[in-house]
Amino acid sequence: MKDCPVPEGIDDHRVRPSIEGAFKEQGYSGPVSITAYGDQKQTPDTIAPLPAVRHTSPPVRHSSASSLHAACLRYLILRLWCASTTPAVLYSKLSPCQICEPGCLYDLDLMPNNSDDNCISHQSLAQQQHRIVGVDLVDSEGDLVMAEGRDSCEHVLRALSSTGVAVVHIGSESTCAVMYLDMVKWREDNPPPATMMIITNQMLDVFNWDLARLQQRTSYNIFLAYSIRPVAALFVYTRKEWLWEKLLHGTTSTSVDTAGELSTVFHCEFCSLDCQSVKSFKKHLSTKKHAIEEVLNPQPTQLISVTKRWGKNYAATPEYATAKIHVSWDMSECPIPDGYDARRVRPSLEGAFKELGYSGPVSITAFGDHKQTPERHLHALSSTGIDVAHALPEFIYSRMFDDLKLWRDNNPTPTTMMIISDGAEYLLGGSLARLKQLKKYNLFWAYSFRPWKMSVMLTSAEWLWDSLLAGVLFYYLSSIHFHIYIYIYNHQTNLLKLLVSETKRHVLRKCSGSSESVVESTGMFYCKMCFSKRKRLDKFMKHLSSKKHISEVGILSLSLSLSLCDQYIFV
């Protein structure tokens, strides 16, 4: 409610109908529960009636300077009266008083709250249901009433509760953390298909990373509203986004009265207390007991991630055990180690998969600048059914992403995709995270060095590239193991490097020595710069040295350079 309050000039009763109307425009008509979070101590539960100003002849002349002076004095007295917590005392001190101006005489009767003669009670229904700021109203008896910066309708809490909106009191600094905990609990109680809407300006800075990982495991329809548009793309895939004020001005639902159908709860997060009325809720917030609980029971101010401790390398679930697996491999960042037989790549990958219970068919595409790759490696890879795809370094990631996306479109879930690359998190992480939220699939990841932080990509298994090729499965069960590894590495660096290098050298030599004889190529050779393919290695290499290929690469490189220049110019 702090980031996205109800704007001035909009009736608070419109919140629920506007949200439901927006859902219906998108084709959603299910039951809607709404919870409003904020520091409810900042909002009074009722609006005190304003004093009436009774006038005698002649009428007020707003055009004269003397009338303006009198109006200013009236305004100051009204402000003083509205700010007072004891209007009855103010009434006894100030009433009646007279203000004189040439040709005009005003008698100001400042009435107590419980006065039956209060002229506010005679205002029309329309005046009671609209917010007014600095407007002069004339009631049914001809009495002039001034209101400045006040609500003539029921207070926002009463308006929200009358439409079935639940209200939670929480400190402003803890709002996001408590909202997220409640969202996680709601997800546990309401499995998909279901829809969640988040109204906040903090999606990018607070909710984005952990919610994107949650969505990759269990996907819900996500809607988002904000008063300030995020400055960068979100990891969270949203079905629809709105500007908050524009949403409230939009189409409202046709439901007339939901107050009797929806149960409203006012909840104090500090005291874990529920109230059924605004009066009891506000009374509780003003008690000493509540003040003590705010000190003794502070709420979290930082979002508590529920995915950071999720494990890695889980055993395959039944639906994925025999499903297809596609591997997209960046050979420029995770090359074939020196002395290692390239024909062992496929058996090593398939062996690692089988260790986790995955036995489905595996397709592998090796991306790289293959004009720089030894031909013996290309022939060895192709002999085991690995496809070879040529792309210059600056184009590799875009081509890999296109390859993964095309394969996903042609192979419906359940399926598994694997990416072998060090830069996947920085260049493909957000795109792959959103891709996983659209269609559920497993994701594996291998890298030559461990990332310094957990990726936004939710993976089912991760390996160190050299360990995977050596046939050593690396279990990364939790962040605790990661910290232990860092501790050992920092304090026993030399010993660890020695053990790893000797073990790697021994195992890789052993693997290379057990290689089979060379067989005919079964994989395809693709040029991802010219979008052509060849069945034979010699024809593929001939194409890479042809004038047509060189010309196409030059055009693509120039186009990329110009686009980068435009970005720098307009940033």
Coordinates of C-alpha atoms in Angstrom, one line a residue:
M1 CA 0.0 0.0 0.0
K2 CA 3.0 2.3 0.4
D3 CA 4.3 1.8 -3.1
C4 CA 0.9 1.6 -4.7
P5 CA -1.6 3.6 -2.7
V6 CA -5.1 4.4 -4.0
P7 CA -4.5 7.7 -5.9
E8 CA -6.3 10.9 -5.1
G9 CA -9.6 11.2 -6.9
I10 CA -10.2 7.4 -7.0
D11 CA -12.8 5.8 -4.8
D12 CA -11.2 3.2 -2.6
H13 CA -14.3 1.0 -3.2
R14 CA -13.0 0.6 -6.8
V15 CA -9.9 -1.5 -5.9
R16 CA -11.5 -4.9 -6.0
P17 CA -13.9 -4.3 -8.9
S18 CA -11.0 -2.8 -11.0
I19 CA -8.8 -5.8 -10.3
E20 CA -11.5 -8.3 -11.1
G21 CA -12.4 -6.3 -14.2
A22 CA -8.8 -6.5 -15.4
F23 CA -8.8 -10.3 -14.8
K24 CA -12.0 -10.7 -16.7
E25 CA -10.6 -8.8 -19.7
Q26 CA -7.8 -11.4 -19.8
G27 CA -10.3 -14.3 -19.6
Y28 CA -10.0 -15.1 -15.9
S29 CA -13.2 -15.3 -13.9
G30 CA -12.3 -17.4 -10.8
P31 CA -12.6 -16.3 -7.2
V32 CA -10.2 -13.6 -6.1
S33 CA -8.7 -13.1 -2.7
I34 CA -6.9 -9.8 -2.0
T35 CA -4.6 -8.9 0.8
A36 CA -3.3 -5.3 1.4
Y37 CA 0.0 -4.9 3.3
G38 CA 1.2 -1.7 5.0
D39 CA 1.8 0.2 8.2
Q40 CA -1.9 0.6 9.1
K41 CA -1.0 2.8 12.1
Q42 CA -0.4 5.7 9.7
T43 CA -4.1 5.7 8.7
P44 CA -6.9 6.8 11.1
D45 CA -9.9 4.5 11.2
T46 CA -12.5 7.2 10.8
I47 CA -12.8 10.8 9.5
A48 CA -13.9 13.3 12.1
P49 CA -16.8 15.5 11.0
L50 CA -15.9 18.9 9.8
P51 CA -17.3 22.1 11.5
A52 CA -20.2 23.8 9.9
V53 CA -20.0 27.5 9.0
R54 CA -23.3 29.2 9.3
H55 CA -23.6 32.5 7.5
T56 CA -26.0 35.5 7.6
S57 CA -26.6 38.1 5.0
P58 CA -25.0 39.5 3.0
P59 CA -23.6 36.4 1.2
V60 CA -19.9 35.6 0.9
R61 CA -18.1 37.7 -1.7
H62 CA -15.1 35.6 -2.8
S63 CA -14.0 38.3 -5.1
S64 CA -13.2 40.8 -2.4
A65 CA -10.0 40.9 -0.5
S66 CA -11.8 41.2 2.9
S67 CA -13.7 38.0 2.0
L68 CA -10.4 36.3 1.2
H69 CA -9.0 37.3 4.6
A70 CA -12.1 35.9 6.4
A71 CA -11.9 32.7 4.4
C72 CA -8.3 32.3 5.3
L73 CA -9.1 32.8 9.0
R74 CA -11.9 30.2 8.7
Y75 CA -9.5 27.8 7.0
L76 CA -7.0 28.1 9.9
I77 CA -9.6 27.6 12.5
L78 CA -10.9 24.5 10.7
R79 CA -7.4 23.1 10.4
L80 CA -6.9 23.6 14.1
W81 CA -10.2 22.0 14.8
C82 CA -9.4 19.0 12.6
A83 CA -6.0 18.5 14.1
S84 CA -7.5 18.4 17.7
T85 CA -8.0 15.1 19.3
T86 CA -10.5 16.6 21.8
P87 CA -13.0 18.5 19.7
A88 CA -15.4 18.9 22.7
V89 CA -12.7 20.9 24.6
L90 CA -12.1 23.0 21.5
Y91 CA -15.8 23.6 21.2
S92 CA -16.0 24.8 24.8
K93 CA -13.1 27.3 24.3
L94 CA -14.0 28.7 20.9
S95 CA -17.7 28.5 20.4
P96 CA -19.4 30.8 19.7
C97 CA -17.1 33.3 18.0
Q98 CA -17.7 36.0 15.5
I99 CA -15.6 37.2 12.6
C100 CA -16.4 40.6 11.3
E101 CA -15.7 42.1 7.9
P102 CA -17.3 45.1 6.3
G103 CA -20.8 44.4 5.4
C104 CA -20.6 40.7 6.5
L105 CA -21.1 39.0 9.8
Y106 CA -20.3 35.3 10.4
D107 CA -21.2 33.2 13.3
L108 CA -19.0 30.0 13.5
D109 CA -20.4 27.2 15.6
L110 CA -17.7 24.5 16.1
M111 CA -19.7 21.4 17.0
P112 CA -18.5 18.4 19.0
N113 CA -18.3 14.9 17.3
N114 CA -21.5 13.7 19.0
S115 CA -23.6 16.6 18.0
D116 CA -26.8 15.6 16.2
D117 CA -26.9 19.0 14.6
N118 CA -23.7 18.4 12.7
C119 CA -24.2 19.6 9.2
I120 CA -21.9 17.0 7.7
S121 CA -24.6 14.4 8.3
H122 CA -26.8 16.3 5.8
Q123 CA -24.4 15.9 2.9
S124 CA -25.7 14.1 -0.1
L125 CA -24.8 10.5 -0.7
A126 CA -22.7 11.5 -3.7
Q127 CA -20.6 13.8 -1.5
Q128 CA -20.0 11.0 1.0
Q129 CA -18.7 8.7 -1.7
H130 CA -16.2 10.9 -3.4
R131 CA -12.8 12.2 -2.2
I132 CA -12.7 16.0 -2.1
V133 CA -9.7 18.3 -1.6
G134 CA -10.0 22.0 -1.0
V135 CA -13.7 22.1 -2.1
D136 CA -16.5 24.2 -0.6
L137 CA -19.7 22.2 -0.2
V138 CA -23.1 23.6 0.5
D139 CA -25.4 21.1 2.4
S140 CA -29.2 20.8 2.3
E141 CA -29.6 23.7 4.8
G142 CA -27.5 26.2 2.9
D143 CA -24.6 25.8 5.3
L144 CA -21.1 26.3 3.9
V145 CA -18.6 23.5 4.7
M146 CA -14.9 23.6 3.8
A147 CA -12.8 20.5 3.5
E148 CA -9.0 20.5 2.9
G149 CA -7.1 17.3 2.2
R150 CA -9.7 15.2 3.9
D151 CA -11.8 12.2 2.9
S152 CA -15.6 12.8 3.0
C153 CA -16.2 9.1 2.4
E154 CA -15.4 6.2 4.7
H155 CA -11.8 5.7 5.5
V156 CA -9.7 3.6 3.1
L157 CA -9.7 0.6 5.5
R158 CA -13.4 0.6 5.8
A159 CA -13.8 1.0 2.0
L160 CA -11.4 -1.9 1.3
S161 CA -12.9 -4.2 4.0
S162 CA -16.4 -3.5 2.7
T163 CA -15.4 -5.2 -0.6
G164 CA -13.7 -8.2 1.1
V165 CA -10.1 -7.0 1.0
A166 CA -8.0 -8.4 3.9
V167 CA -5.7 -5.9 5.6
V168 CA -2.3 -6.7 7.2
H169 CA -0.4 -4.4 9.5
I170 CA 3.4 -4.6 9.1
G171 CA 6.2 -2.1 9.3
S172 CA 7.1 -0.5 5.9
E173 CA 10.7 -2.0 6.1
S174 CA 9.3 -5.5 6.5
T175 CA 6.4 -5.4 3.9
C176 CA 8.2 -7.2 1.1
A177 CA 9.6 -9.9 3.3
V178 CA 6.2 -10.7 4.8
M179 CA 4.4 -10.5 1.5
Y180 CA 6.8 -13.0 0.0
L181 CA 6.4 -15.5 2.9
D182 CA 2.7 -15.3 2.6
M183 CA 3.0 -15.8 -1.2
V184 CA 5.1 -18.9 -0.7
K185 CA 2.5 -20.3 1.8
W186 CA -0.4 -19.5 -0.5
R187 CA 1.4 -21.4 -3.3
E188 CA 1.7 -24.4 -1.0
D189 CA -2.0 -24.3 -0.2
N190 CA -3.1 -23.6 -3.7
P191 CA -1.4 -25.9 -6.3
P192 CA -1.6 -24.9 -10.0
P193 CA -3.5 -24.1 -12.1
A194 CA -3.8 -20.9 -10.2
T195 CA -3.0 -17.2 -10.7
M196 CA -1.1 -14.7 -8.5
M197 CA -1.0 -11.0 -8.8
I198 CA 1.6 -8.8 -7.2
I199 CA 1.1 -5.0 -6.8
T200 CA 4.5 -3.5 -6.0
N201 CA 7.4 -1.4 -7.3
Q202 CA 9.9 -3.8 -5.7
M203 CA 9.6 -6.8 -8.2
L204 CA 12.9 -6.0 -9.9
D205 CA 15.0 -5.3 -6.7
V206 CA 13.4 -7.7 -4.2
F207 CA 11.2 -10.5 -5.5
N208 CA 12.7 -11.1 -9.0
W209 CA 15.5 -13.7 -8.4
D210 CA 13.8 -16.1 -5.9
L211 CA 10.4 -15.9 -7.4
A212 CA 11.8 -16.7 -10.9
R213 CA 13.4 -19.8 -9.4
L214 CA 10.1 -20.8 -7.7
Q215 CA 8.3 -20.3 -11.0
Q216 CA 10.7 -22.6 -12.8
R217 CA 9.8 -25.5 -10.4
T218 CA 6.1 -24.8 -10.0
S219 CA 4.6 -22.4 -12.6
Y220 CA 1.7 -20.1 -11.8
N221 CA 0.2 -17.4 -13.9
I222 CA 1.8 -14.1 -12.7
F223 CA 0.2 -10.7 -13.1
L224 CA 2.0 -7.5 -12.0
A225 CA 1.0 -3.9 -11.3
Y226 CA 3.2 -1.0 -10.3
S227 CA 3.2 2.7 -10.0
I228 CA 6.7 2.9 -11.5
R229 CA 7.7 0.7 -14.4
P230 CA 10.8 -1.5 -13.8
V231 CA 14.0 -0.1 -15.4
A232 CA 15.2 -3.6 -16.6
A233 CA 13.8 -6.8 -17.9
L234 CA 12.5 -9.2 -15.2
F235 CA 13.5 -12.8 -14.7
V236 CA 9.9 -13.5 -13.8
Y237 CA 7.7 -14.2 -16.7
T238 CA 4.4 -12.2 -16.4
R239 CA 1.2 -12.8 -18.3
K240 CA 0.2 -9.1 -18.1
E241 CA 1.5 -5.9 -16.5
W242 CA -0.4 -2.7 -15.6
L243 CA 0.3 0.7 -14.3
W244 CA -1.5 0.8 -11.0
E245 CA -3.4 4.0 -11.6
K246 CA -4.4 3.0 -15.1
L247 CA -5.7 -0.3 -13.8
L248 CA -7.9 1.4 -11.3
H249 CA -9.3 3.6 -14.0
G250 CA -10.1 0.6 -16.2
T251 CA -13.1 -1.6 -16.5
T252 CA -14.7 -2.7 -13.3
S253 CA -16.4 -6.0 -12.6
T254 CA -20.2 -6.2 -12.7
S255 CA -20.5 -7.6 -9.2
V256 CA -22.6 -5.1 -7.1
D257 CA -22.2 -6.1 -3.4
T258 CA -19.6 -8.5 -2.2
A259 CA -19.4 -7.3 1.4
G260 CA -21.9 -9.9 2.7
E261 CA -20.3 -12.7 0.7
L262 CA -16.6 -12.1 1.6
S263 CA -15.2 -12.4 5.1
T264 CA -12.7 -9.6 5.9
V265 CA -9.9 -10.0 8.3
F266 CA -7.6 -7.4 9.8
H267 CA -4.3 -9.1 10.8
C268 CA -1.5 -7.8 13.0
E269 CA 1.7 -9.5 11.9
F270 CA 3.6 -8.5 15.0
C271 CA 1.0 -10.0 17.4
S272 CA -0.3 -12.8 15.1
L273 CA -3.8 -11.4 15.9
D274 CA -6.9 -11.3 13.7
C275 CA -9.6 -8.7 14.2
Q276 CA -13.0 -8.6 12.5
S277 CA -13.6 -4.9 12.5
V278 CA -11.7 -1.7 11.8
K279 CA -12.5 -0.3 15.3
S280 CA -11.1 -3.3 17.2
F281 CA -8.1 -3.4 14.8
K282 CA -7.2 0.2 15.3
K283 CA -7.8 -0.1 19.0
H284 CA -5.4 -3.0 19.2
L285 CA -2.7 -1.1 17.3
S286 CA -2.8 1.7 19.9
T287 CA -2.3 -0.6 22.9
K288 CA 0.8 -1.0 25.0
K289 CA 0.8 -4.7 24.4
H290 CA 1.1 -4.2 20.7
A291 CA 3.9 -1.6 21.1
I292 CA 5.8 -4.2 23.2
E293 CA 5.3 -6.9 20.6
E294 CA 6.7 -4.6 17.9
V295 CA 9.9 -4.4 19.9
L296 CA 10.1 -8.1 21.1
N297 CA 8.9 -9.7 17.8
P298 CA 10.6 -7.8 15.0
Q299 CA 9.7 -9.0 11.5
P300 CA 12.3 -9.8 8.8
T301 CA 13.5 -6.8 6.8
Q302 CA 15.2 -8.9 4.1
L303 CA 13.5 -11.3 1.8
I304 CA 14.1 -14.9 3.0
S305 CA 15.0 -17.0 0.0
V306 CA 13.3 -20.4 -0.1
T307 CA 15.3 -21.7 -3.1
K308 CA 18.9 -21.0 -2.1
R309 CA 19.1 -24.3 -0.1
W310 CA 17.5 -26.4 -2.8
G311 CA 19.8 -29.3 -3.6
K312 CA 21.4 -30.3 -6.9
N313 CA 21.7 -33.6 -8.8
Y314 CA 18.4 -35.0 -7.7
A315 CA 17.5 -38.5 -9.0
A316 CA 15.4 -38.5 -12.0
T317 CA 11.6 -38.5 -11.5
P318 CA 9.6 -41.1 -13.4
E319 CA 8.3 -38.8 -16.1
Y320 CA 11.9 -37.6 -16.9
A321 CA 13.7 -40.9 -16.5
T322 CA 13.3 -42.0 -20.1
A323 CA 12.6 -38.6 -21.7
K324 CA 14.8 -37.0 -24.4
I325 CA 17.9 -35.1 -23.5
H326 CA 19.4 -32.3 -25.6
V327 CA 22.9 -30.9 -25.0
S328 CA 24.1 -27.5 -26.3
W329 CA 27.9 -27.3 -25.8
D330 CA 30.1 -24.2 -26.1
M331 CA 33.5 -25.6 -27.0
S332 CA 35.3 -22.3 -26.8
E333 CA 34.7 -22.1 -23.1
C334 CA 34.6 -25.8 -22.2
P335 CA 37.1 -27.3 -24.7
I336 CA 38.3 -30.8 -25.0
P337 CA 41.2 -31.1 -22.5
D338 CA 44.7 -31.8 -23.9
G339 CA 45.3 -35.5 -24.2
Y340 CA 41.7 -36.4 -24.0
D341 CA 40.0 -38.5 -26.7
A342 CA 37.1 -36.6 -28.1
R343 CA 35.2 -39.9 -28.6
R344 CA 34.8 -40.2 -24.9
V345 CA 32.6 -37.0 -24.6
R346 CA 29.3 -38.7 -25.4
P347 CA 29.9 -41.8 -23.2
S348 CA 31.0 -39.5 -20.3
L349 CA 27.8 -37.4 -20.6
E350 CA 25.6 -40.4 -20.9
G351 CA 27.3 -42.1 -17.9
A352 CA 26.7 -39.0 -15.8
F353 CA 23.1 -39.0 -16.8
K354 CA 22.6 -42.6 -15.9
E355 CA 24.1 -42.1 -12.5
L356 CA 21.1 -39.9 -11.8
G357 CA 18.6 -42.3 -13.4
Y358 CA 18.3 -40.6 -16.8
S359 CA 18.4 -43.1 -19.7
G360 CA 16.6 -41.4 -22.5
P361 CA 18.0 -40.7 -26.0
V362 CA 20.7 -38.0 -26.0
S363 CA 21.4 -35.5 -28.8
I364 CA 24.5 -33.2 -28.6
T365 CA 25.5 -30.1 -30.6
A366 CA 29.0 -28.7 -30.3
F367 CA 29.2 -24.9 -31.0
G368 CA 32.5 -23.1 -31.7
D369 CA 34.7 -21.5 -34.2
H370 CA 35.5 -24.7 -35.9
K371 CA 38.1 -23.2 -38.3
Q372 CA 40.2 -23.2 -35.1
T373 CA 39.2 -26.7 -34.0
P374 CA 41.5 -29.6 -34.9
E375 CA 39.9 -31.8 -37.6
R376 CA 40.7 -34.9 -35.6
H377 CA 38.4 -33.6 -32.8
L378 CA 35.6 -32.8 -35.3
H379 CA 35.8 -36.2 -36.9
A380 CA 35.9 -38.0 -33.5
L381 CA 32.9 -36.1 -32.2
S382 CA 30.9 -36.7 -35.4
S383 CA 31.8 -40.4 -35.2
T384 CA 29.8 -40.7 -32.0
G385 CA 26.7 -38.9 -33.3
I386 CA 27.6 -35.4 -32.0
D387 CA 26.5 -32.6 -34.4
V388 CA 29.1 -29.8 -35.0
A389 CA 27.9 -26.2 -35.4
H390 CA 30.2 -23.4 -36.5
A391 CA 29.7 -19.9 -35.2
L392 CA 32.0 -17.1 -34.4
P393 CA 32.5 -16.3 -30.7
E394 CA 30.4 -13.2 -30.7
F395 CA 27.4 -15.2 -32.2
I396 CA 27.7 -18.4 -30.2
Y397 CA 25.3 -17.6 -27.4
S398 CA 22.5 -16.3 -29.7
R399 CA 22.9 -19.4 -31.8
M400 CA 22.9 -21.7 -28.8
F401 CA 19.7 -20.1 -27.4
D402 CA 18.0 -20.4 -30.8
D403 CA 19.0 -24.1 -30.9
L404 CA 17.6 -24.8 -27.5
K405 CA 14.4 -22.9 -28.2
L406 CA 13.9 -24.7 -31.5
W407 CA 14.5 -28.1 -29.9
R408 CA 12.1 -27.3 -27.1
D409 CA 9.4 -26.3 -29.5
N410 CA 9.8 -29.5 -31.4
N411 CA 10.0 -31.7 -28.3
P412 CA 7.2 -31.2 -25.8
T413 CA 7.7 -31.8 -22.1
P414 CA 8.8 -33.8 -20.2
T415 CA 12.3 -33.3 -21.7
T416 CA 15.7 -32.3 -20.4
M417 CA 18.1 -29.7 -21.8
M418 CA 21.7 -29.2 -20.9
I419 CA 24.0 -26.3 -21.5
I420 CA 27.8 -26.6 -21.2
S421 CA 29.2 -23.1 -20.9
D422 CA 30.8 -20.8 -18.4
G423 CA 28.9 -17.7 -19.5
A424 CA 25.4 -19.3 -19.5
E425 CA 24.4 -17.4 -16.3
Y426 CA 25.4 -14.0 -17.6
L427 CA 24.3 -14.2 -21.2
L428 CA 21.6 -16.8 -21.2
G429 CA 20.5 -17.1 -17.6
G430 CA 17.5 -14.7 -17.7
S431 CA 16.3 -16.0 -21.1
L432 CA 16.5 -19.7 -20.0
A433 CA 14.8 -18.9 -16.7
R434 CA 11.9 -17.3 -18.6
L435 CA 11.9 -20.2 -21.1
K436 CA 11.6 -22.7 -18.2
Q437 CA 8.6 -20.8 -16.8
L438 CA 6.7 -21.0 -20.1
K439 CA 7.2 -24.8 -20.6
K440 CA 8.3 -27.1 -17.8
Y441 CA 11.6 -29.0 -18.6
N442 CA 14.7 -30.1 -16.7
L443 CA 17.9 -28.2 -17.1
F444 CA 21.4 -29.5 -16.6
W445 CA 24.5 -27.3 -16.5
A446 CA 28.3 -27.9 -16.8
Y447 CA 31.1 -25.4 -16.5
S448 CA 34.9 -25.3 -16.3
F449 CA 34.8 -23.2 -13.1
R450 CA 32.2 -22.9 -10.4
P451 CA 30.1 -19.7 -10.5
W452 CA 30.7 -17.3 -7.6
K453 CA 26.9 -17.1 -6.9
M454 CA 23.9 -19.3 -7.4
S455 CA 22.3 -18.9 -10.8
V456 CA 18.8 -17.7 -11.5
M457 CA 18.5 -20.8 -13.7
L458 CA 16.9 -23.6 -11.7
T459 CA 19.0 -26.7 -12.5
S460 CA 18.4 -30.3 -11.7
A461 CA 22.1 -31.2 -12.0
E462 CA 25.4 -29.4 -12.2
W463 CA 28.9 -30.6 -13.0
L464 CA 32.5 -29.4 -13.3
W465 CA 33.4 -30.0 -16.9
D466 CA 36.7 -31.8 -16.3
S467 CA 35.1 -33.9 -13.5
L468 CA 32.3 -34.9 -15.8
L469 CA 34.7 -36.0 -18.6
A470 CA 36.7 -38.0 -16.0
G471 CA 33.6 -39.8 -15.0
V472 CA 33.5 -38.3 -11.5
L473 CA 30.0 -37.1 -10.6
F474 CA 30.1 -33.9 -8.7
Y475 CA 27.2 -33.7 -6.1
Y476 CA 26.3 -30.2 -5.1
L477 CA 23.7 -30.9 -2.5
S478 CA 23.4 -27.6 -0.8
S479 CA 25.1 -24.3 -0.2
I480 CA 26.7 -25.7 2.9
H481 CA 28.9 -28.0 0.7
F482 CA 29.8 -25.0 -1.3
H483 CA 31.1 -23.1 1.7
I484 CA 33.1 -26.2 2.8
Y485 CA 34.7 -26.4 -0.6
I486 CA 35.8 -22.7 -0.4
Y487 CA 37.2 -23.2 3.1
I488 CA 39.3 -26.2 2.0
Y489 CA 40.4 -24.4 -1.2
N490 CA 41.5 -21.3 0.6
H491 CA 43.5 -23.1 3.4
Q492 CA 44.9 -26.0 1.5
T493 CA 45.3 -24.6 -2.0
N494 CA 48.5 -26.2 -3.0
L495 CA 47.6 -29.7 -1.8
L496 CA 44.2 -29.5 -3.4
K497 CA 45.6 -28.4 -6.8
L498 CA 48.2 -31.2 -6.7
L499 CA 45.6 -33.9 -5.9
V500 CA 43.2 -32.7 -8.5
S501 CA 45.7 -32.3 -11.3
E502 CA 47.2 -35.7 -10.7
T503 CA 43.8 -37.4 -10.5
K504 CA 42.6 -35.6 -13.6
R505 CA 45.7 -36.5 -15.6
H506 CA 45.5 -40.2 -14.6
V507 CA 41.8 -40.5 -15.3
L508 CA 41.8 -38.6 -18.6
R509 CA 44.8 -40.7 -19.8
K510 CA 42.9 -43.9 -18.8
C511 CA 39.8 -42.7 -20.7
S512 CA 41.8 -41.9 -23.8
G513 CA 43.6 -45.2 -23.7
S514 CA 40.3 -47.1 -23.8
S515 CA 39.0 -45.4 -26.9
E516 CA 37.6 -47.4 -29.8
S517 CA 38.7 -47.4 -33.4
V518 CA 37.5 -44.5 -35.6
V519 CA 34.2 -45.1 -37.4
E520 CA 32.4 -43.1 -40.1
S521 CA 30.7 -39.8 -39.2
T522 CA 27.1 -40.0 -38.1
G523 CA 26.7 -36.4 -36.9
M524 CA 25.8 -33.4 -39.1
F525 CA 28.0 -30.4 -39.7
Y526 CA 26.2 -27.0 -39.5
C527 CA 27.3 -23.5 -40.4
K528 CA 25.2 -21.3 -38.1
M529 CA 26.6 -18.2 -39.9
C530 CA 25.2 -19.2 -43.3
F531 CA 22.5 -21.5 -42.0
S532 CA 23.7 -24.4 -44.2
K533 CA 24.6 -28.0 -43.4
R534 CA 26.9 -30.7 -44.7
K535 CA 27.1 -34.5 -44.1
R536 CA 30.8 -34.8 -44.6
L537 CA 33.7 -33.1 -42.8
D538 CA 35.7 -32.4 -45.9
K539 CA 32.8 -30.5 -47.6
F540 CA 32.1 -28.7 -44.3
M541 CA 35.7 -27.4 -44.0
K542 CA 35.6 -26.5 -47.7
H543 CA 32.5 -24.4 -47.1
L544 CA 34.1 -22.5 -44.2
S545 CA 37.0 -21.4 -46.5
S546 CA 34.7 -20.4 -49.4
K547 CA 34.2 -16.9 -50.6
K548 CA 30.5 -17.1 -50.0
H549 CA 31.0 -18.0 -46.4
I550 CA 33.6 -15.3 -45.8
S551 CA 31.3 -12.7 -47.4
E552 CA 28.3 -13.8 -45.2
V553 CA 30.5 -13.6 -42.1
G554 CA 31.6 -10.1 -43.1
I555 CA 28.1 -8.8 -43.5
L556 CA 26.9 -10.3 -40.2
S557 CA 30.0 -8.9 -38.4
L558 CA 29.4 -5.4 -39.8
S559 CA 25.7 -5.6 -38.9
L560 CA 26.6 -6.5 -35.3
S561 CA 29.1 -3.7 -35.1
L562 CA 26.6 -1.1 -36.3
S563 CA 24.0 -2.3 -33.8
L564 CA 26.5 -2.0 -31.0
C565 CA 27.4 1.5 -32.1
D566 CA 23.7 2.5 -32.0
Q567 CA 23.4 1.1 -28.5
Y568 CA 26.4 3.2 -27.3
I569 CA 25.1 6.3 -29.0
F570 CA 21.6 6.2 -27.6
V571 CA 22.5 4.9 -24.0

